[in-house]
Amino acid sequence: MKRRDFLALSAGAALACALASQAGRAAAQGVDVDAILHDPDAPTGGNPQGDVTIVAFFDYNCPYCKKSAPDLQRAVKEDGRTRLVYKDWPILTTASFYGAQLALAAKYQGKYETAHHALMGISGRRVSEESMRDAVKRSGVDMARLQADLDAHGAEIGALLKRNLAQADSLGLEGTPVYLVGPFKTSTLDYDGFKQALAEARRRQADARR
């Protein structure tokens, strides 16, 4: 895993307002901005009408993802004006892929975030499939329905994971986690860091409208 510098400005992955003004450049670099921000199958959280979007690329066996997840959740909830897009990007272990499947299957019963937080709450670097399934079960997800949805929607889930991988590749991402916050690309932020990134993203959006 590669840890990135705090609030490192992305040369090829600006998002939201900043990306909209650079659509031609992004297209030339093979970055599908709309697909990253608005994939209809990607789970979302926060305020759907938020003025800033955070796109989170993560793996359920990534300790840095787990460390920053509670601060991300708190920052988005307290801010109230942020839209959050979840990009399951299972690149570390086979169990990571299994965990992503569980979370995405839970989406069909309206419990993606429930499963996501349960999986992020498991300690350790190499969590087994059994531990992941047990954590999701303890969270209150209907496991019989989850399995039925996984059987019925396995192709769509697999296609979404492939799109997430392709998007990560187009952005030149090398490790987890990665957070795209407005025009910034960064990782391993704490609560104050997320607040600062959101404030700076809004400031830049306001400057762009002048």
Coordinates of N, CA and C in Angstrom, one line a residue:
M1 N 0.8 -1.2 0.0 CA 0.0 0.0 0.0 C 0.9 1.2 0.0
K2 N 0.5 2.2 -0.8 CA 1.2 3.5 -0.8 C 0.4 4.5 -0.1
R3 N 1.1 5.2 0.8 CA 0.4 6.3 1.6 C 0.8 7.6 0.9
R4 N -0.2 8.5 0.6 CA 0.0 9.7 -0.1 C 0.1 10.9 0.8
D5 N 0.7 11.9 0.3 CA 0.9 13.1 1.1 C -0.5 13.7 1.3
F6 N -0.6 14.4 2.4 CA -1.9 15.1 2.8 C -2.3 16.1 1.8
L7 N -3.5 16.0 1.3 CA -4.1 16.9 0.3 C -3.2 17.1 -0.9
A8 N -2.6 16.0 -1.4 CA -1.9 16.1 -2.6 C -2.8 16.4 -3.8
L9 N -2.6 17.5 -4.5 CA -3.5 17.9 -5.6 C -3.3 16.9 -6.8
S10 N -4.4 16.3 -7.3 CA -4.3 15.4 -8.3 C -4.1 16.1 -9.7
A11 N -3.1 15.7 -10.4 CA -2.9 16.3 -11.8 C -3.9 15.7 -12.8
G12 N -4.4 14.5 -12.6 CA -5.2 13.9 -13.6 C -6.6 13.4 -13.0
A13 N -6.9 13.7 -11.8 CA -8.1 13.2 -11.2 C -8.9 14.3 -10.5
A14 N -8.9 15.5 -10.9 CA -9.8 16.5 -10.3 C -11.2 16.1 -10.5
L15 N -12.0 16.4 -9.5 CA -13.4 16.0 -9.5 C -14.4 17.1 -9.3
A16 N -15.7 16.8 -9.4 CA -16.8 17.7 -9.1 C -16.6 19.0 -9.9
C17 N -16.6 20.2 -9.3 CA -16.6 21.4 -10.0 C -15.3 21.6 -10.8
A18 N -14.2 21.2 -10.2 CA -12.9 21.4 -10.9 C -12.8 20.5 -12.1
L19 N -13.3 19.2 -12.0 CA -13.3 18.3 -13.1 C -14.2 18.8 -14.2
A20 N -15.4 19.3 -13.8 CA -16.3 19.7 -14.9 C -15.7 20.8 -15.8
S21 N -14.9 21.6 -15.2 CA -14.2 22.7 -16.0 C -13.1 22.1 -16.8
Q22 N -12.7 20.8 -16.6 CA -11.6 20.2 -17.3 C -12.0 19.0 -18.0
A23 N -13.2 18.9 -18.4 CA -13.8 17.7 -19.0 C -13.0 17.2 -20.2
G24 N -12.6 18.2 -21.0 CA -11.9 17.8 -22.2 C -10.5 17.2 -21.9
R25 N -9.9 17.8 -20.9 CA -8.6 17.2 -20.5 C -8.7 15.9 -19.9
A26 N -9.7 15.7 -19.0 CA -9.9 14.4 -18.4 C -10.3 13.3 -19.4
A27 N -11.1 13.7 -20.4 CA -11.4 12.7 -21.5 C -10.2 12.3 -22.2
A28 N -9.3 13.3 -22.5 CA -8.1 13.0 -23.2 C -7.2 12.0 -22.4
Q29 N -7.3 12.0 -21.1 CA -6.5 11.1 -20.3 C -7.2 9.8 -20.0
G30 N -8.4 9.6 -20.6 CA -9.1 8.4 -20.4 C -9.9 8.3 -19.1
V31 N -10.1 9.4 -18.5 CA -10.9 9.5 -17.2 C -12.4 9.8 -17.5
D32 N -13.2 8.9 -17.2 CA -14.7 9.1 -17.4 C -15.2 9.7 -16.1
V33 N -15.3 11.0 -16.1 CA -15.7 11.7 -14.9 C -17.1 11.3 -14.5
D34 N -18.1 11.3 -15.4 CA -19.4 11.0 -15.0 C -19.6 9.6 -14.4
A35 N -18.8 8.7 -15.0 CA -18.9 7.3 -14.5 C -18.4 7.2 -13.1
I36 N -17.3 8.0 -12.8 CA -16.8 7.9 -11.4 C -17.7 8.6 -10.4
L37 N -18.3 9.7 -10.8 CA -19.2 10.4 -9.9 C -20.6 9.8 -9.8
H38 N -21.1 9.2 -10.9 CA -22.5 8.9 -11.0 C -22.8 7.5 -11.6
D39 N -22.0 6.5 -11.3 CA -22.3 5.2 -11.7 C -23.6 4.8 -10.9
P40 N -24.6 4.4 -11.7 CA -25.9 4.1 -11.0 C -25.9 2.9 -10.1
D41 N -24.9 2.1 -10.2 CA -24.8 0.9 -9.4 C -23.9 1.1 -8.2
A42 N -23.2 2.2 -8.1 CA -22.3 2.4 -7.0 C -23.1 2.9 -5.8
P43 N -22.9 2.3 -4.6 CA -23.6 2.7 -3.4 C -23.2 4.2 -3.1
T44 N -24.1 4.9 -2.5 CA -23.8 6.3 -2.1 C -24.3 6.5 -0.7
G45 N -23.8 7.5 0.0 CA -24.2 7.9 1.3 C -24.2 9.4 1.4
G46 N -24.4 9.9 2.7 CA -24.4 11.3 2.9 C -25.6 12.0 2.3
N47 N -25.4 13.2 1.8 CA -26.5 14.0 1.2 C -26.5 13.8 -0.3
P48 N -27.6 13.2 -0.9 CA -27.5 13.0 -2.3 C -27.5 14.3 -3.1
Q49 N -27.9 15.4 -2.5 CA -27.8 16.7 -3.2 C -26.6 17.5 -2.7
G50 N -25.6 16.9 -2.1 CA -24.5 17.6 -1.5 C -23.8 18.4 -2.6
D51 N -23.2 19.5 -2.1 CA -22.4 20.4 -3.0 C -21.0 20.0 -3.2
V52 N -20.5 19.0 -2.4 CA -19.2 18.4 -2.6 C -19.4 16.9 -2.6
T53 N -18.7 16.2 -3.5 CA -18.7 14.8 -3.5 C -17.3 14.2 -3.1
I54 N -17.4 13.2 -2.2 CA -16.2 12.4 -1.8 C -16.4 11.1 -2.5
V55 N -15.4 10.7 -3.2 CA -15.4 9.3 -3.8 C -14.3 8.5 -3.1
A56 N -14.7 7.4 -2.5 CA -13.8 6.6 -1.6 C -13.5 5.3 -2.3
F57 N -12.2 5.1 -2.6 CA -11.7 3.8 -3.1 C -11.1 3.0 -1.9
F58 N -11.5 1.8 -1.7 CA -11.1 1.1 -0.4 C -11.1 -0.4 -0.6
D59 N -10.5 -1.1 0.3 CA -10.4 -2.5 0.4 C -10.6 -3.0 1.8
Y60 N -11.4 -4.0 2.0 CA -11.8 -4.4 3.4 C -10.7 -5.1 4.1
N61 N -9.5 -5.3 3.5 CA -8.4 -5.8 4.2 C -7.3 -4.8 4.3
C62 N -7.6 -3.5 4.1 CA -6.7 -2.4 4.2 C -6.8 -1.7 5.5
P63 N -5.7 -1.8 6.4 CA -5.7 -1.2 7.7 C -5.9 0.3 7.7
Y64 N -5.3 0.9 6.7 CA -5.5 2.4 6.6 C -6.9 2.8 6.2
C65 N -7.6 2.0 5.4 CA -9.0 2.2 5.1 C -9.8 2.2 6.4
K66 N -9.5 1.1 7.2 CA -10.2 0.9 8.4 C -10.0 2.0 9.4
K67 N -8.8 2.5 9.5 CA -8.4 3.6 10.4 C -9.1 4.9 10.1
S68 N -9.3 5.2 8.8 CA -9.9 6.5 8.4 C -11.4 6.4 8.2
A69 N -12.0 5.2 8.1 CA -13.4 5.0 7.9 C -14.3 5.7 8.9
P70 N -14.0 5.6 10.2 CA -14.9 6.2 11.2 C -14.8 7.8 11.1
D71 N -13.6 8.3 10.8 CA -13.5 9.8 10.7 C -14.2 10.3 9.4
L72 N -14.2 9.5 8.3 CA -14.9 9.8 7.1 C -16.4 9.8 7.4
Q73 N -16.9 8.8 8.0 CA -18.3 8.7 8.4 C -18.8 9.9 9.2
R74 N -18.0 10.2 10.2 CA -18.3 11.3 11.1 C -18.3 12.7 10.4
A75 N -17.3 12.9 9.6 CA -17.2 14.2 8.8 C -18.3 14.3 7.9
V76 N -18.7 13.3 7.2 CA -19.8 13.4 6.2 C -21.2 13.6 7.0
K77 N -21.4 12.9 8.1 CA -22.6 13.1 8.8 C -22.7 14.5 9.4
E78 N -21.7 14.9 10.1 CA -21.7 16.2 10.7 C -21.8 17.4 9.7
D79 N -21.1 17.2 8.6 CA -21.1 18.3 7.6 C -22.5 18.5 7.0
G80 N -23.2 17.4 6.6 CA -24.6 17.5 6.2 C -24.7 17.9 4.7
R81 N -23.6 18.3 4.1 CA -23.7 18.8 2.7 C -22.8 18.0 1.7
T82 N -22.4 16.9 2.2 CA -21.5 16.1 1.4 C -22.1 14.8 0.8
R83 N -21.9 14.5 -0.4 CA -22.3 13.3 -1.1 C -21.2 12.4 -1.1
L84 N -21.4 11.1 -0.7 CA -20.3 10.1 -0.6 C -20.6 9.0 -1.5
V85 N -19.6 8.7 -2.4 CA -19.7 7.6 -3.3 C -18.7 6.5 -2.9
Y86 N -19.2 5.3 -2.7 CA -18.4 4.1 -2.3 C -17.9 3.4 -3.5
K87 N -16.6 3.2 -3.6 CA -15.9 2.4 -4.7 C -15.2 1.2 -4.1
D88 N -15.9 0.1 -4.0 CA -15.3 -1.1 -3.5 C -14.2 -1.5 -4.5
W89 N -13.0 -1.6 -4.0 CA -11.8 -1.9 -4.9 C -11.0 -3.0 -4.2
P90 N -11.4 -4.2 -4.3 CA -10.7 -5.3 -3.6 C -9.5 -5.8 -4.4
I91 N -8.3 -5.3 -3.9 CA -7.1 -5.5 -4.6 C -6.0 -6.3 -3.8
L92 N -6.3 -6.5 -2.5 CA -5.3 -7.0 -1.6 C -5.3 -8.5 -1.5
T93 N -6.5 -9.1 -1.3 CA -6.6 -10.6 -1.1 C -7.9 -11.1 -1.7
T94 N -8.0 -12.4 -1.8 CA -9.2 -13.0 -2.3 C -10.4 -12.7 -1.4
A95 N -10.1 -12.7 -0.1 CA -11.1 -12.4 0.9 C -11.6 -11.0 0.7
S96 N -10.8 -10.1 0.3 CA -11.2 -8.7 0.0 C -12.3 -8.7 -1.1
F97 N -12.2 -9.5 -2.1 CA -13.2 -9.6 -3.1 C -14.5 -10.2 -2.6
Y98 N -14.4 -11.2 -1.7 CA -15.6 -11.8 -1.1 C -16.3 -10.7 -0.2
G99 N -15.5 -9.9 0.5 CA -16.1 -8.9 1.3 C -16.9 -7.9 0.5
A100 N -16.3 -7.5 -0.6 CA -16.9 -6.5 -1.5 C -18.2 -7.1 -2.1
Q101 N -18.2 -8.4 -2.4 CA -19.5 -9.0 -2.9 C -20.5 -9.0 -1.8
L102 N -20.2 -9.3 -0.6 CA -21.1 -9.3 0.5 C -21.8 -7.9 0.7
A103 N -20.9 -6.9 0.7 CA -21.4 -5.5 0.9 C -22.3 -5.1 -0.2
L104 N -21.9 -5.4 -1.4 CA -22.7 -4.9 -2.6 C -24.0 -5.7 -2.7
A105 N -24.0 -7.0 -2.3 CA -25.2 -7.8 -2.3 C -26.2 -7.2 -1.2
A106 N -25.7 -6.7 -0.1 CA -26.5 -6.2 0.9 C -27.2 -4.9 0.5
K107 N -26.7 -4.3 -0.6 CA -27.3 -3.1 -1.1 C -28.7 -3.3 -1.6
Y108 N -29.0 -4.5 -2.0 CA -30.3 -4.8 -2.6 C -31.4 -5.0 -1.5
Q109 N -31.0 -5.0 -0.2 CA -32.0 -4.9 0.8 C -31.8 -3.6 1.6
G110 N -31.1 -2.7 1.0 CA -31.0 -1.4 1.6 C -30.0 -1.3 2.7
K111 N -29.1 -2.2 2.8 CA -28.2 -2.3 3.9 C -26.7 -2.3 3.5
Y112 N -26.4 -1.6 2.4 CA -25.0 -1.6 2.0 C -24.1 -1.0 3.1
E113 N -24.5 0.2 3.6 CA -23.7 0.9 4.6 C -23.6 0.1 5.9
T114 N -24.6 -0.6 6.2 CA -24.6 -1.5 7.4 C -23.5 -2.5 7.3
A115 N -23.5 -3.2 6.1 CA -22.5 -4.2 5.9 C -21.1 -3.6 5.7
H116 N -21.0 -2.5 5.1 CA -19.7 -1.8 4.9 C -19.1 -1.4 6.2
H117 N -19.9 -0.8 7.1 CA -19.3 -0.4 8.4 C -18.9 -1.7 9.2
A118 N -19.7 -2.7 9.1 CA -19.4 -4.0 9.8 C -18.0 -4.5 9.3
L119 N -17.8 -4.5 8.0 CA -16.6 -5.0 7.5 C -15.4 -4.1 7.8
M120 N -15.6 -2.8 7.8 CA -14.6 -1.9 8.2 C -14.2 -2.0 9.6
G121 N -15.1 -2.5 10.4 CA -14.9 -2.6 11.9 C -14.1 -3.8 12.3
I122 N -13.8 -4.7 11.4 CA -13.0 -5.9 11.7 C -11.5 -5.5 11.8
S123 N -10.9 -5.9 12.9 CA -9.4 -5.5 13.0 C -8.6 -6.6 12.3
G124 N -7.4 -6.1 11.9 CA -6.5 -7.1 11.3 C -6.2 -6.7 9.8
R125 N -5.1 -7.2 9.3 CA -4.7 -7.0 7.9 C -5.2 -8.0 6.9
R126 N -5.4 -9.2 7.4 CA -5.8 -10.3 6.5 C -7.0 -11.0 7.0
V127 N -8.1 -10.4 6.9 CA -9.4 -10.9 7.5 C -9.9 -12.0 6.6
S128 N -10.3 -13.1 7.2 CA -10.8 -14.3 6.4 C -12.2 -14.0 5.9
E129 N -12.6 -14.8 4.9 CA -14.0 -14.8 4.4 C -15.0 -15.1 5.5
E130 N -14.6 -16.1 6.4 CA -15.5 -16.5 7.5 C -15.8 -15.3 8.4
S131 N -14.7 -14.6 8.8 CA -14.8 -13.5 9.7 C -15.7 -12.4 9.1
M132 N -15.5 -12.2 7.8 CA -16.3 -11.2 7.1 C -17.8 -11.5 7.1
R133 N -18.1 -12.7 6.8 CA -19.5 -13.2 6.8 C -20.1 -13.1 8.2
D134 N -19.3 -13.5 9.2 CA -19.8 -13.4 10.5 C -20.1 -11.9 11.0
A135 N -19.2 -11.0 10.5 CA -19.4 -9.6 10.9 C -20.7 -9.1 10.2
V136 N -20.9 -9.4 9.0 CA -22.1 -8.9 8.3 C -23.3 -9.5 8.9
K137 N -23.3 -10.8 9.3 CA -24.4 -11.4 9.9 C -24.8 -10.7 11.2
R138 N -23.7 -10.4 12.0 CA -24.0 -9.8 13.3 C -24.5 -8.4 13.2
S139 N -24.3 -7.8 12.0 CA -24.8 -6.4 11.8 C -26.3 -6.3 11.6
G140 N -26.9 -7.5 11.4 CA -28.4 -7.5 11.2 C -28.8 -7.6 9.8
V141 N -27.9 -7.8 8.9 CA -28.3 -8.1 7.5 C -28.9 -9.4 7.4
D142 N -30.0 -9.5 6.6 CA -30.6 -10.8 6.3 C -29.8 -11.6 5.4
M143 N -29.1 -12.6 6.0 CA -28.1 -13.4 5.2 C -28.7 -14.3 4.1
A144 N -29.9 -14.8 4.4 CA -30.6 -15.6 3.4 C -30.9 -14.7 2.2
R145 N -31.4 -13.5 2.4 CA -31.7 -12.7 1.3 C -30.5 -12.2 0.6
L146 N -29.4 -11.9 1.4 CA -28.1 -11.5 0.8 C -27.6 -12.6 -0.2
Q147 N -27.7 -13.8 0.2 CA -27.2 -14.9 -0.7 C -28.1 -15.0 -1.9
A148 N -29.4 -14.8 -1.7 CA -30.3 -14.8 -2.9 C -30.0 -13.7 -3.8
D149 N -29.7 -12.5 -3.3 CA -29.4 -11.3 -4.1 C -28.0 -11.5 -4.8
L150 N -27.1 -12.1 -4.1 CA -25.8 -12.4 -4.6 C -25.9 -13.4 -5.8
D151 N -26.8 -14.4 -5.7 CA -27.0 -15.3 -6.8 C -27.7 -14.6 -7.9
A152 N -28.7 -13.8 -7.6 CA -29.4 -13.1 -8.7 C -28.7 -12.0 -9.4
H153 N -27.8 -11.3 -8.6 CA -27.2 -10.1 -9.2 C -25.7 -10.2 -9.2
G154 N -25.2 -11.4 -9.2 CA -23.7 -11.6 -9.2 C -23.1 -11.0 -10.4
A155 N -23.7 -11.1 -11.6 CA -23.1 -10.5 -12.8 C -23.0 -9.0 -12.7
E156 N -24.1 -8.4 -12.2 CA -24.0 -6.9 -12.0 C -23.0 -6.5 -11.0
I157 N -22.9 -7.2 -9.9 CA -21.8 -6.9 -8.9 C -20.4 -7.1 -9.5
G158 N -20.2 -8.2 -10.2 CA -18.9 -8.4 -10.9 C -18.6 -7.3 -11.9
A159 N -19.6 -6.8 -12.6 CA -19.4 -5.8 -13.6 C -19.0 -4.5 -12.9
L160 N -19.7 -4.2 -11.8 CA -19.4 -2.9 -11.0 C -18.0 -3.0 -10.5
L161 N -17.5 -4.1 -10.0 CA -16.2 -4.2 -9.5 C -15.2 -4.0 -10.6
K162 N -15.5 -4.5 -11.8 CA -14.6 -4.3 -12.9 C -14.5 -2.9 -13.3
R163 N -15.7 -2.2 -13.3 CA -15.7 -0.8 -13.6 C -14.9 0.0 -12.6
N164 N -15.0 -0.3 -11.3 CA -14.2 0.4 -10.3 C -12.7 0.2 -10.5
L165 N -12.3 -1.0 -10.9 CA -10.9 -1.3 -11.1 C -10.5 -0.5 -12.3
A166 N -11.3 -0.4 -13.4 CA -10.9 0.3 -14.6 C -10.8 1.8 -14.2
Q167 N -11.7 2.3 -13.4 CA -11.7 3.7 -13.0 C -10.4 4.0 -12.2
A168 N -10.1 3.1 -11.3 CA -8.9 3.3 -10.5 C -7.6 3.3 -11.4
D169 N -7.6 2.4 -12.4 CA -6.5 2.4 -13.3 C -6.4 3.7 -14.1
S170 N -7.6 4.2 -14.5 CA -7.6 5.4 -15.4 C -7.1 6.6 -14.5
L171 N -7.3 6.6 -13.2 CA -6.8 7.7 -12.3 C -5.4 7.5 -11.9
G172 N -4.8 6.3 -12.3 CA -3.4 6.0 -11.9 C -3.3 5.7 -10.4
L173 N -4.3 5.2 -9.8 CA -4.3 4.8 -8.4 C -3.4 3.6 -8.1
E174 N -2.6 3.6 -7.0 CA -1.7 2.5 -6.8 C -1.9 1.7 -5.5
G175 N -2.8 2.2 -4.6 CA -3.1 1.6 -3.4 C -4.2 2.2 -2.7
T176 N -4.7 1.5 -1.6 CA -5.8 2.0 -0.8 C -5.4 2.5 0.5
P177 N -6.2 3.5 1.1 CA -7.4 4.1 0.5 C -7.0 5.3 -0.4
V178 N -8.0 5.7 -1.3 CA -7.9 6.9 -2.0 C -9.2 7.6 -1.8
Y179 N -9.1 8.9 -1.5 CA -10.3 9.8 -1.4 C -10.2 10.9 -2.3
L180 N -11.2 11.0 -3.2 CA -11.3 12.1 -4.1 C -12.3 13.1 -3.5
V181 N -11.8 14.2 -3.1 CA -12.6 15.2 -2.3 C -12.6 16.5 -3.2
G182 N -13.7 16.7 -3.9 CA -13.8 17.9 -4.8 C -12.6 17.7 -5.8
P183 N -11.7 18.8 -5.8 CA -10.6 18.7 -6.7 C -9.3 18.1 -6.2
F184 N -9.4 17.4 -5.0 CA -8.2 16.8 -4.4 C -8.2 15.3 -4.4
K185 N -7.0 14.7 -4.5 CA -6.8 13.3 -4.3 C -5.9 13.1 -3.1
T186 N -6.4 12.3 -2.2 CA -5.6 12.1 -0.9 C -5.9 10.8 -0.3
S187 N -5.3 10.5 0.8 CA -5.5 9.2 1.5 C -5.3 9.4 3.0
T188 N -5.8 8.4 3.8 CA -5.5 8.3 5.2 C -5.8 9.6 6.0
L189 N -6.8 10.3 5.6 CA -7.2 11.5 6.4 C -7.8 11.2 7.7
D190 N -7.6 12.1 8.7 CA -8.4 12.0 9.9 C -9.6 12.9 9.8
Y191 N -10.3 13.0 10.9 CA -11.5 13.9 10.9 C -11.2 15.3 10.5
D192 N -10.2 15.9 11.2 CA -9.9 17.3 10.8 C -9.4 17.4 9.4
G193 N -8.7 16.4 8.9 CA -8.3 16.4 7.5 C -9.4 16.4 6.5
F194 N -10.4 15.6 6.8 CA -11.6 15.6 5.9 C -12.3 16.9 6.0
K195 N -12.4 17.5 7.2 CA -13.1 18.8 7.3 C -12.3 19.9 6.5
Q196 N -11.0 19.8 6.6 CA -10.2 20.8 5.9 C -10.3 20.6 4.4
A197 N -10.3 19.4 3.9 CA -10.4 19.1 2.5 C -11.8 19.6 2.0
L198 N -12.9 19.4 2.7 CA -14.2 19.8 2.3 C -14.3 21.3 2.2
A199 N -13.7 22.0 3.2 CA -13.7 23.4 3.2 C -12.9 24.0 2.0
E200 N -11.8 23.4 1.8 CA -11.0 23.9 0.6 C -11.6 23.6 -0.7
A201 N -12.3 22.5 -0.8 CA -13.0 22.1 -2.0 C -14.1 23.2 -2.3
R202 N -14.9 23.5 -1.2 CA -15.9 24.5 -1.4 C -15.3 25.9 -1.7
R203 N -14.2 26.2 -1.2 CA -13.6 27.5 -1.5 C -13.2 27.6 -2.9
R204 N -12.7 26.5 -3.4 CA -12.3 26.5 -4.9 C -13.5 26.5 -5.8
Q205 N -14.6 25.8 -5.4 CA -15.8 25.9 -6.2 C -16.3 27.3 -6.2
A206 N -16.3 28.0 -5.1 CA -16.8 29.4 -5.0 C -15.9 30.3 -5.9
D207 N -14.6 30.1 -5.9 CA -13.7 30.9 -6.7 C -14.0 30.6 -8.2
A208 N -14.3 29.4 -8.6 CA -14.5 29.0 -10.0 C -15.8 29.7 -10.5
R209 N -16.8 29.9 -9.6 CA -18.0 30.5 -10.0 C -18.0 32.1 -10.2
R210 N -16.9 32.7 -9.7 CA -16.8 34.1 -9.7 C -16.3 34.6 -11.1

